[in-house]
CSV table of C-alpha atoms in Angstrom, one decimal:
chain,number,residue,atom,x,y,z
T,143,UNK,CA,0.0,0.0,0.0
T,144,UNK,CA,1.1,3.6,-0.6
T,145,UNK,CA,1.4,5.7,2.5
T,146,UNK,CA,1.8,9.4,2.6
T,147,UNK,CA,2.3,11.8,5.5
T,148,UNK,CA,1.0,15.4,6.2
T,149,UNK,CA,3.1,17.3,8.7
T,150,UNK,CA,1.2,20.3,10.1
T,151,UNK,CA,3.5,23.2,10.9
T,152,UNK,CA,1.7,26.4,10.1
T,153,UNK,CA,0.9,27.6,13.6
T,154,UNK,CA,2.3,30.7,15.3
T,155,UNK,CA,2.8,29.0,18.7
T,156,UNK,CA,1.9,32.0,20.8
T,157,UNK,CA,1.8,29.9,24.0
T,158,UNK,CA,5.5,29.2,23.6
T,159,UNK,CA,6.3,33.0,23.7
T,160,UNK,CA,8.3,35.1,21.3
T,161,UNK,CA,11.8,34.1,20.0
T,162,UNK,CA,14.2,35.5,17.5
T,163,UNK,CA,14.3,32.0,16.0
T,164,UNK,CA,10.7,32.3,15.0
T,165,UNK,CA,7.6,30.2,15.9
T,166,UNK,CA,8.2,27.1,18.1
T,167,UNK,CA,8.5,24.7,15.2
T,168,UNK,CA,11.7,26.6,14.2
T,169,UNK,CA,13.2,26.9,17.7
T,170,UNK,CA,16.4,24.9,18.1
T,171,UNK,CA,16.6,21.8,20.2
T,172,UNK,CA,19.8,19.8,20.1
T,173,UNK,CA,21.2,22.3,17.6
T,174,UNK,CA,18.4,21.8,15.0
T,175,UNK,CA,15.0,23.2,14.5
T,176,UNK,CA,12.1,21.3,16.1
T,177,UNK,CA,10.6,20.7,12.7
T,178,UNK,CA,13.9,19.3,11.3
T,179,UNK,CA,13.8,16.6,14.0
T,180,UNK,CA,10.2,15.8,13.2
T,181,UNK,CA,10.7,15.6,9.5
T,182,UNK,CA,13.7,13.4,9.7
T,183,UNK,CA,11.7,10.6,11.3
T,184,UNK,CA,9.2,10.6,8.4
T,185,UNK,CA,11.8,11.0,5.7
T,186,UNK,CA,13.9,8.1,7.1
T,187,UNK,CA,10.9,5.8,7.3
T,188,UNK,CA,10.9,3.4,4.3
T,189,UNK,CA,7.2,2.7,4.8
T,190,UNK,CA,6.3,6.3,3.9
T,191,UNK,CA,6.3,7.2,0.2
T,192,UNK,CA,5.6,10.9,0.2
T,193,UNK,CA,5.7,13.7,2.7
T,194,UNK,CA,3.7,17.0,2.6
T,195,UNK,CA,4.5,19.7,5.1
T,196,UNK,CA,2.1,22.6,5.7
T,197,UNK,CA,3.7,25.9,6.6
T,198,UNK,CA,2.7,29.5,7.3
T,199,UNK,CA,2.8,31.8,4.3
T,200,UNK,CA,5.5,33.9,6.0
T,201,UNK,CA,7.8,31.0,6.9
T,202,UNK,CA,9.3,29.9,3.6
T,203,UNK,CA,12.8,31.2,4.5
T,204,UNK,CA,12.6,29.7,8.0
T,205,UNK,CA,11.5,26.3,6.5
T,206,UNK,CA,14.3,26.3,3.9
T,207,UNK,CA,16.9,27.1,6.6
T,208,UNK,CA,15.5,24.5,9.0
T,209,UNK,CA,15.5,21.6,6.5
T,210,UNK,CA,18.4,22.5,4.3
T,211,UNK,CA,18.9,19.9,1.6
T,212,UNK,CA,16.0,17.9,2.9
T,213,UNK,CA,13.6,20.6,1.8
T,214,UNK,CA,13.7,19.3,-1.7
T,215,UNK,CA,12.5,15.9,-0.6
T,216,UNK,CA,9.1,17.2,0.6
T,217,UNK,CA,6.1,19.0,-0.8
T,218,UNK,CA,5.6,22.3,1.1
T,219,UNK,CA,2.2,24.0,0.9
T,220,UNK,CA,0.8,27.1,2.5
T,221,UNK,CA,-1.6,26.5,5.5
T,222,UNK,CA,-4.8,28.2,6.5
T,223,UNK,CA,-6.0,30.2,9.5
T,224,UNK,CA,-6.6,27.1,11.7
T,225,UNK,CA,-4.9,23.7,12.1
T,226,UNK,CA,-8.0,22.0,10.8
T,227,UNK,CA,-7.9,24.1,7.5
T,228,UNK,CA,-4.1,23.6,7.2
T,229,UNK,CA,-4.6,19.8,7.5
T,230,UNK,CA,-7.3,19.9,4.8
T,231,UNK,CA,-5.0,21.9,2.5
T,232,UNK,CA,-2.2,19.4,3.1
T,233,UNK,CA,-4.6,16.5,2.2
T,234,UNK,CA,-5.6,18.3,-1.0
T,235,UNK,CA,-1.9,18.5,-2.0
T,236,UNK,CA,-1.9,14.7,-2.1
T,237,UNK,CA,-4.9,14.5,-4.5
T,238,UNK,CA,-2.7,13.8,-7.5
T,239,UNK,CA,-0.9,11.0,-5.8
T,240,UNK,CA,-4.0,9.6,-4.1
T,241,UNK,CA,-2.2,7.4,-1.6
T,242,UNK,CA,-4.0,4.5,0.0
T,243,UNK,CA,-3.4,5.9,3.5
T,244,UNK,CA,-2.2,9.1,5.1
T,245,UNK,CA,-0.6,9.9,8.4
T,246,UNK,CA,-1.3,13.4,9.9
T,247,UNK,CA,1.3,14.6,12.5
T,248,UNK,CA,2.0,17.7,14.5
T,249,UNK,CA,5.2,19.3,13.4
T,250,UNK,CA,6.0,20.0,17.1
T,251,UNK,CA,6.2,16.4,18.1
T,252,UNK,CA,9.9,15.8,17.3
T,253,UNK,CA,10.3,12.6,19.4
T,254,UNK,CA,8.2,10.4,17.1
T,255,UNK,CA,9.9,7.0,17.0
T,256,UNK,CA,10.2,4.5,14.2
T,257,UNK,CA,8.5,1.9,16.4
T,258,UNK,CA,5.4,4.1,16.8
T,259,UNK,CA,5.3,4.9,13.0
T,260,UNK,CA,5.4,1.2,12.2
T,261,UNK,CA,2.8,0.4,14.8
T,262,UNK,CA,0.4,2.9,13.4
T,263,UNK,CA,1.0,1.9,9.7
T,264,UNK,CA,0.8,-1.8,10.4
T,265,UNK,CA,-2.7,-1.4,12.0
T,266,UNK,CA,-4.1,0.5,9.0
T,267,UNK,CA,-7.0,-1.1,7.0
T,268,UNK,CA,-8.9,0.3,4.0
T,269,UNK,CA,-11.9,1.4,6.1
T,270,UNK,CA,-10.6,2.2,9.7
T,271,UNK,CA,-8.4,5.0,11.0
T,272,UNK,CA,-5.7,4.5,13.7
T,273,UNK,CA,-5.1,6.7,16.7
T,274,UNK,CA,-2.1,6.4,19.0
T,275,UNK,CA,-3.1,7.0,22.6
T,276,UNK,CA,-1.9,6.8,26.2
T,277,UNK,CA,-4.1,5.7,28.9
T,278,UNK,CA,-4.9,8.5,31.4
T,279,UNK,CA,-3.0,7.8,34.6
T,280,UNK,CA,-3.8,11.0,36.6
T,281,UNK,CA,-6.9,11.3,38.7
T,282,UNK,CA,-9.4,13.5,36.8
T,283,UNK,CA,-11.5,16.2,38.5
T,284,UNK,CA,-14.4,18.2,37.3
T,285,UNK,CA,-14.8,21.8,38.5
T,286,UNK,CA,-17.3,24.6,38.1
T,287,UNK,CA,-16.9,28.2,37.2
T,288,UNK,CA,-16.2,28.9,40.8
T,289,UNK,CA,-13.0,26.7,40.7
T,290,UNK,CA,-14.5,24.3,43.2
T,291,UNK,CA,-14.2,20.6,42.6
T,292,UNK,CA,-17.6,19.2,41.6
T,293,UNK,CA,-16.8,15.6,40.9
T,294,UNK,CA,-14.1,13.0,40.4
T,295,UNK,CA,-14.2,11.7,36.8
T,296,UNK,CA,-13.6,7.9,36.4
T,297,UNK,CA,-10.6,7.4,34.2
T,298,UNK,CA,-11.3,3.9,33.1
T,299,UNK,CA,-11.5,3.9,29.3
T,300,UNK,CA,-10.1,7.4,29.0
T,301,UNK,CA,-7.1,8.1,26.8
T,302,UNK,CA,-4.9,11.0,25.7
T,303,UNK,CA,-4.7,11.3,21.9
T,304,UNK,CA,-1.4,11.7,20.1
T,305,UNK,CA,-0.3,12.0,16.5
T,306,UNK,CA,0.4,10.7,13.9
T,307,UNK,CA,-3.2,9.9,13.4
T,308,UNK,CA,-3.6,7.7,10.3
T,309,UNK,CA,-6.6,7.1,8.0
T,310,UNK,CA,-7.5,5.7,4.6
T,311,UNK,CA,-6.8,8.8,2.4
T,312,UNK,CA,-10.0,9.4,0.5
T,313,UNK,CA,-12.3,8.9,3.5
T,314,UNK,CA,-10.4,11.4,5.7
T,315,UNK,CA,-10.2,13.9,2.8
T,316,UNK,CA,-14.0,13.6,2.3
T,317,UNK,CA,-14.5,14.1,6.1
T,318,UNK,CA,-12.4,17.2,6.1
T,319,UNK,CA,-14.2,18.6,3.0
T,320,UNK,CA,-17.6,17.8,4.6
T,321,UNK,CA,-16.6,19.7,7.8
T,322,UNK,CA,-15.4,22.6,5.7
T,323,UNK,CA,-18.6,22.7,3.7
T,324,UNK,CA,-20.6,22.6,6.9
T,325,UNK,CA,-18.7,25.5,8.4
T,326,UNK,CA,-17.3,23.4,11.2
T,327,UNK,CA,-13.9,24.5,12.4
T,328,UNK,CA,-14.1,23.5,16.0
T,329,UNK,CA,-12.7,20.0,15.9
T,330,UNK,CA,-9.7,19.5,18.1
T,331,UNK,CA,-8.0,16.7,16.1
T,332,UNK,CA,-8.5,14.7,12.9
T,333,UNK,CA,-9.9,11.6,14.7
T,334,UNK,CA,-12.7,13.9,16.0
T,335,UNK,CA,-13.5,14.8,12.3
T,336,UNK,CA,-13.4,11.1,11.4
T,337,UNK,CA,-15.8,10.3,14.3
T,338,UNK,CA,-18.2,13.0,13.2
T,339,UNK,CA,-18.2,11.8,9.6
T,340,UNK,CA,-18.7,8.1,10.5
T,341,UNK,CA,-15.2,6.9,9.9
T,342,UNK,CA,-14.2,4.3,12.5
T,343,UNK,CA,-11.0,4.8,14.4
T,344,UNK,CA,-9.0,2.1,16.3
T,345,UNK,CA,-6.7,3.0,19.1
T,346,UNK,CA,-3.1,1.7,19.4
T,347,UNK,CA,-0.5,2.2,22.1
T,348,UNK,CA,1.2,5.6,21.8
T,349,UNK,CA,4.6,6.6,23.3
T,350,UNK,CA,5.4,8.6,26.4
T,351,UNK,CA,8.3,10.1,24.5
T,352,UNK,CA,6.0,11.4,21.7
T,353,UNK,CA,5.3,14.7,23.5
T,354,UNK,CA,3.9,17.9,21.9
T,355,UNK,CA,6.0,21.0,22.5
T,356,UNK,CA,3.5,23.7,23.6
T,357,UNK,CA,5.2,25.9,26.1
T,358,UNK,CA,8.6,27.6,26.3
T,359,UNK,CA,9.5,25.2,29.1
T,360,UNK,CA,8.7,22.2,26.8
T,361,UNK,CA,11.2,23.5,24.3
T,362,UNK,CA,13.8,24.1,27.0
T,363,UNK,CA,13.3,20.6,28.4
T,364,UNK,CA,13.5,19.1,24.9
T,365,UNK,CA,16.8,20.9,24.2
T,366,UNK,CA,18.2,19.6,27.6
T,367,UNK,CA,17.0,16.1,26.7
T,368,UNK,CA,18.7,16.1,23.4
T,369,UNK,CA,21.9,17.7,24.7
T,370,UNK,CA,22.2,15.1,27.4
T,371,UNK,CA,21.5,12.3,25.0
T,372,UNK,CA,24.1,13.5,22.5
T,373,UNK,CA,26.7,14.3,25.0
T,374,UNK,CA,26.4,10.8,26.5
T,375,UNK,CA,27.5,9.4,23.1
T,376,UNK,CA,30.7,11.2,22.1
T,377,UNK,CA,31.3,11.4,18.3
T,378,UNK,CA,34.6,9.5,17.9
T,379,UNK,CA,35.9,9.6,14.4
T,380,UNK,CA,38.9,7.9,12.8
T,381,UNK,CA,40.7,9.2,9.7
T,382,UNK,CA,43.4,7.5,7.6
T,383,UNK,CA,46.0,9.1,5.4
T,384,UNK,CA,48.6,7.7,2.9
T,385,UNK,CA,51.4,9.4,1.1
T,386,UNK,CA,54.5,8.5,-0.9
T,387,UNK,CA,57.4,10.5,-2.2
T,388,UNK,CA,60.3,9.4,-4.4
T,389,UNK,CA,63.9,10.0,-3.7
T,390,UNK,CA,66.1,12.4,-5.7
T,391,UNK,CA,69.7,13.6,-5.2
T,392,UNK,CA,70.1,15.5,-1.9
T,393,UNK,CA,71.6,15.5,1.6
T,394,UNK,CA,68.7,14.5,3.8
T,395,UNK,CA,65.0,14.0,4.4
T,396,UNK,CA,62.3,15.6,6.5
T,397,UNK,CA,60.3,13.0,8.3
T,398,UNK,CA,57.7,13.8,10.9
T,399,UNK,CA,59.0,17.3,11.3
T,400,UNK,CA,62.6,16.2,11.9
T,401,UNK,CA,65.5,16.6,9.4
T,402,UNK,CA,67.6,13.4,9.0
T,403,UNK,CA,70.9,13.4,7.1
T,404,UNK,CA,70.8,11.0,4.2
T,405,UNK,CA,72.5,10.6,0.8
T,406,UNK,CA,69.2,11.5,-0.9
T,407,UNK,CA,66.2,13.8,-0.3
T,408,UNK,CA,62.5,13.3,-1.0
T,409,UNK,CA,61.0,15.0,-4.1
T,410,UNK,CA,58.0,17.2,-3.6
T,411,UNK,CA,56.5,20.7,-4.0
T,412,UNK,CA,56.9,21.4,-0.3
T,413,UNK,CA,59.5,19.9,1.9
T,414,UNK,CA,58.0,16.5,1.0
T,415,UNK,CA,57.6,15.3,4.6
T,416,UNK,CA,55.7,12.1,3.8
T,417,UNK,CA,54.7,11.5,7.4
T,418,UNK,CA,53.2,14.9,7.9
T,419,UNK,CA,51.3,14.8,4.6
T,420,UNK,CA,49.7,11.5,5.5
T,421,UNK,CA,48.9,12.8,9.0
T,422,UNK,CA,47.3,15.9,7.5
T,423,UNK,CA,45.0,13.8,5.4
T,424,UNK,CA,44.1,11.7,8.4
T,425,UNK,CA,43.1,14.7,10.4
T,426,UNK,CA,41.1,16.3,7.6
T,427,UNK,CA,39.3,13.0,7.1
T,428,UNK,CA,37.7,13.2,10.5
T,429,UNK,CA,35.9,16.3,9.4
T,430,UNK,CA,35.2,15.2,5.8
T,431,UNK,CA,37.2,18.2,4.8
T,432,UNK,CA,39.0,16.9,1.7
T,433,UNK,CA,42.7,16.2,1.5
T,434,UNK,CA,45.9,18.1,1.6
T,435,UNK,CA,45.7,19.0,-2.1
T,436,UNK,CA,42.3,20.6,-1.5
T,437,UNK,CA,43.8,23.1,1.0
T,438,UNK,CA,47.3,23.4,-0.4
T,439,UNK,CA,47.3,22.8,-4.2
T,440,UNK,CA,50.7,21.8,-5.5
T,441,UNK,CA,50.1,24.1,-8.4
T,442,UNK,CA,50.1,27.1,-6.0
T,443,UNK,CA,53.7,28.5,-6.0
T,444,UNK,CA,53.3,29.8,-2.4
T,445,UNK,CA,53.7,26.3,-1.1
T,446,UNK,CA,56.9,25.5,-2.9
T,447,UNK,CA,59.4,24.4,-0.4
T,448,UNK,CA,56.9,25.0,2.5
T,449,UNK,CA,57.5,23.3,5.8
T,450,UNK,CA,54.9,20.6,6.2
T,451,UNK,CA,54.1,21.4,9.8
T,452,UNK,CA,52.0,24.3,8.3
T,453,UNK,CA,49.7,21.7,6.8
T,454,UNK,CA,49.3,19.7,10.0
T,455,UNK,CA,48.6,22.8,12.0
T,456,UNK,CA,46.0,23.9,9.5
T,457,UNK,CA,44.2,20.6,9.8
T,458,UNK,CA,44.5,20.8,13.6
T,459,UNK,CA,42.8,24.2,13.5
T,460,UNK,CA,39.9,22.8,11.4
T,461,UNK,CA,39.5,20.0,14.0
T,462,UNK,CA,39.5,22.4,17.0
T,463,UNK,CA,37.1,24.9,15.4
T,464,UNK,CA,34.6,22.1,15.3
T,465,UNK,CA,35.2,21.4,18.9
T,466,UNK,CA,37.3,18.3,18.2
T,467,UNK,CA,39.9,16.8,20.6
T,468,UNK,CA,42.6,14.7,19.1
T,469,UNK,CA,42.8,11.5,21.0
T,470,UNK,CA,45.8,9.9,19.3
T,471,UNK,CA,47.9,9.8,16.2
T,472,UNK,CA,49.6,6.8,14.7
T,473,UNK,CA,52.2,7.0,11.9
T,474,UNK,CA,53.9,4.2,10.1
T,475,UNK,CA,56.9,4.9,7.9
T,476,UNK,CA,57.7,2.4,5.2
T,477,UNK,CA,61.3,2.6,4.0
T,478,UNK,CA,64.6,0.8,3.7
T,479,UNK,CA,66.6,3.8,4.7
T,480,UNK,CA,67.2,6.0,6.6
T,481,UNK,CA,66.9,4.5,10.1
T,482,UNK,CA,63.9,5.9,12.0
T,483,UNK,CA,64.6,4.5,15.5
T,484,UNK,CA,67.3,7.0,16.5
T,485,UNK,CA,65.0,9.9,15.7
T,486,UNK,CA,61.7,8.6,17.1
T,487,UNK,CA,61.8,10.7,20.3
T,488,UNK,CA,62.4,13.9,18.3
T,489,UNK,CA,59.6,13.0,15.9
T,490,UNK,CA,57.2,12.4,18.8
T,491,UNK,CA,58.1,15.7,20.4
T,492,UNK,CA,57.5,17.5,17.1
T,493,UNK,CA,54.1,15.9,16.6
T,494,UNK,CA,53.2,16.6,20.2
T,495,UNK,CA,53.8,20.2,19.7
T,496,UNK,CA,51.9,20.3,16.4
T,497,UNK,CA,48.9,18.4,17.6
T,498,UNK,CA,48.7,19.7,21.2
T,499,UNK,CA,48.6,16.3,22.7
T,500,UNK,CA,50.9,14.3,25.0
T,501,UNK,CA,53.6,12.0,23.8
T,502,UNK,CA,51.8,8.9,25.1
T,503,UNK,CA,49.0,9.6,22.5
T,504,UNK,CA,51.5,9.5,19.6
T,505,UNK,CA,52.9,6.4,18.0
T,506,UNK,CA,55.6,6.5,15.3
T,507,UNK,CA,56.7,3.2,13.8
T,508,UNK,CA,58.9,2.1,11.0
T,509,UNK,CA,59.1,-1.0,8.8
T,510,UNK,CA,60.8,-2.1,5.7
T,511,UNK,CA,59.2,-3.5,2.5
T,512,UNK,CA,61.5,-6.6,2.7
T,513,UNK,CA,63.3,-5.2,-0.4
T,514,UNK,CA,60.2,-5.6,-2.5
T,515,UNK,CA,58.8,-3.0,-4.9
T,516,UNK,CA,59.9,0.6,-5.3
T,517,UNK,CA,60.4,1.0,-1.5
T,518,UNK,CA,62.5,-2.2,-1.4
T,519,UNK,CA,64.6,-0.8,-4.3
T,520,UNK,CA,65.2,2.4,-2.1
T,521,UNK,CA,63.4,4.6,-4.7
T,522,UNK,CA,61.2,6.3,-2.1
T,523,UNK,CA,59.3,6.4,1.3
T,524,UNK,CA,55.7,5.8,2.0
T,525,UNK,CA,53.7,6.7,5.2
T,526,UNK,CA,50.4,5.6,6.6
T,527,UNK,CA,48.7,7.7,9.3
T,528,UNK,CA,45.7,7.2,11.5
T,529,UNK,CA,44.1,9.9,13.7
T,530,UNK,CA,41.3,9.6,16.2
T,531,UNK,CA,39.3,12.7,17.1
T,532,UNK,CA,36.5,13.1,19.6
T,533,UNK,CA,33.8,15.6,18.6
T,534,UNK,CA,31.0,17.0,20.8
T,535,UNK,CA,27.4,16.1,20.1
T,536,UNK,CA,27.8,12.5,19.3
T,537,UNK,CA,25.4,10.0,17.7
T,538,UNK,CA,22.3,9.2,19.7
T,539,UNK,CA,21.6,5.6,20.6
C-alpha cells in the first residue's frame, strides 16, 4: 500500500512565547529546528512514500533554513487560519498521488519514533483509522466556574490522543471537506472529524516520549534532553592518510618534522615530509574536509618548499574549530633507509607540539618493505597515518 504523511507546521505557537528563532517549530533543540527533527523521522521511514508539510505563508525562508537539503524531498504547501484548515490543504496537496493511507502529524512532536510509526502503519485497514493514545494515569477532577471541585471523573476507558493519526486517504479527505462545507472549524483533532463523519477509528498504544511541545518550558526541556542524550555518546571519528614520495639527489630528508641526514632527499613541491602529509590527510578525514591537495594545491607556488608542519597545524585548526579533541595519532613509515629509530623521540616531540597532545598519545613506527617494490629498491618512502578525534554532540543511541 502507498502511505503518505502530512506534517502540520503552520501555527504561530503563541503559548511558547516570542523568540528570534521564530515560531516554536523553528526553535532549536539539540542544535536543530524542532521541525527538522520531526521531518527526519518521516523522511527516514521506508514505509512512507511521500511527505507534505504545511507551513505558514511567512515561513518559507525559515522552513528552507531549518530543513536545508532535505527541503527538496518534501512538498511544502501554505496553510490556512486554523490547524483544521491547514490539514485539509495538506490532504488536498496529495490528491494527484491519491495514496491509500495518510498519516497526519503535529510538526512540534519531534520525538516520534520508528516503532510508533510502524505500529500505526501496520494497523491500517482500507476502512478504519488508527489513533495512538496513552491511557490516562492521573486522577481527573471536574470543577465549576467557581473553581470548586464538583466531581471525580472515572478514568477507566479514557485516553490522551497523540499523532500521527492515520486514515484511509479518500475517507479522511472527504471528512475534512464535509466539515469545511458545513462551516465546522471546532474539531480539536483529525480523529474527531473522522468520528463526526462516521469513519471508524481504532486506538493503538502511543509513546510517552512522543510529547507535543507547547510551552517555552517544553522546548527548553526538549533541548536539555537532546543535549544530554548526545553528550552521552561522544562522536569518535577515525581518519586515515597515505602518502608516498620518491627520492632524488640531496643531503637529507624531512620525516615527521625532523631533518635526518641522508644521501638523498624526497621529491615534492613542499619539503616532501611524507609522514606529515599522511597525518594531515588523516586529520582532515575526521571532518570530511577533503585532503591536503584541497587546501594546499601543489600548483600554487606559495607552497613551494613550505614546511609541512604548516599543513598539519592547519588541519588541527579545522578540527579544533569544530570542537574536536585529538585522541591519538599513529604514523607508520615504510622505507629501507634512513633508520627511523634513533629519531623517534624527536619526531614524537615534534608531533606533540603540532597536535597539542601528550607523547603517550603518539605512535611512530617504521618498517621495511622486505626489499620488495619501489620501496625495497630504495626509490622512495611511504607513510600511513591514522588519527582519532572526539567531537561533541555524538550520535544518539
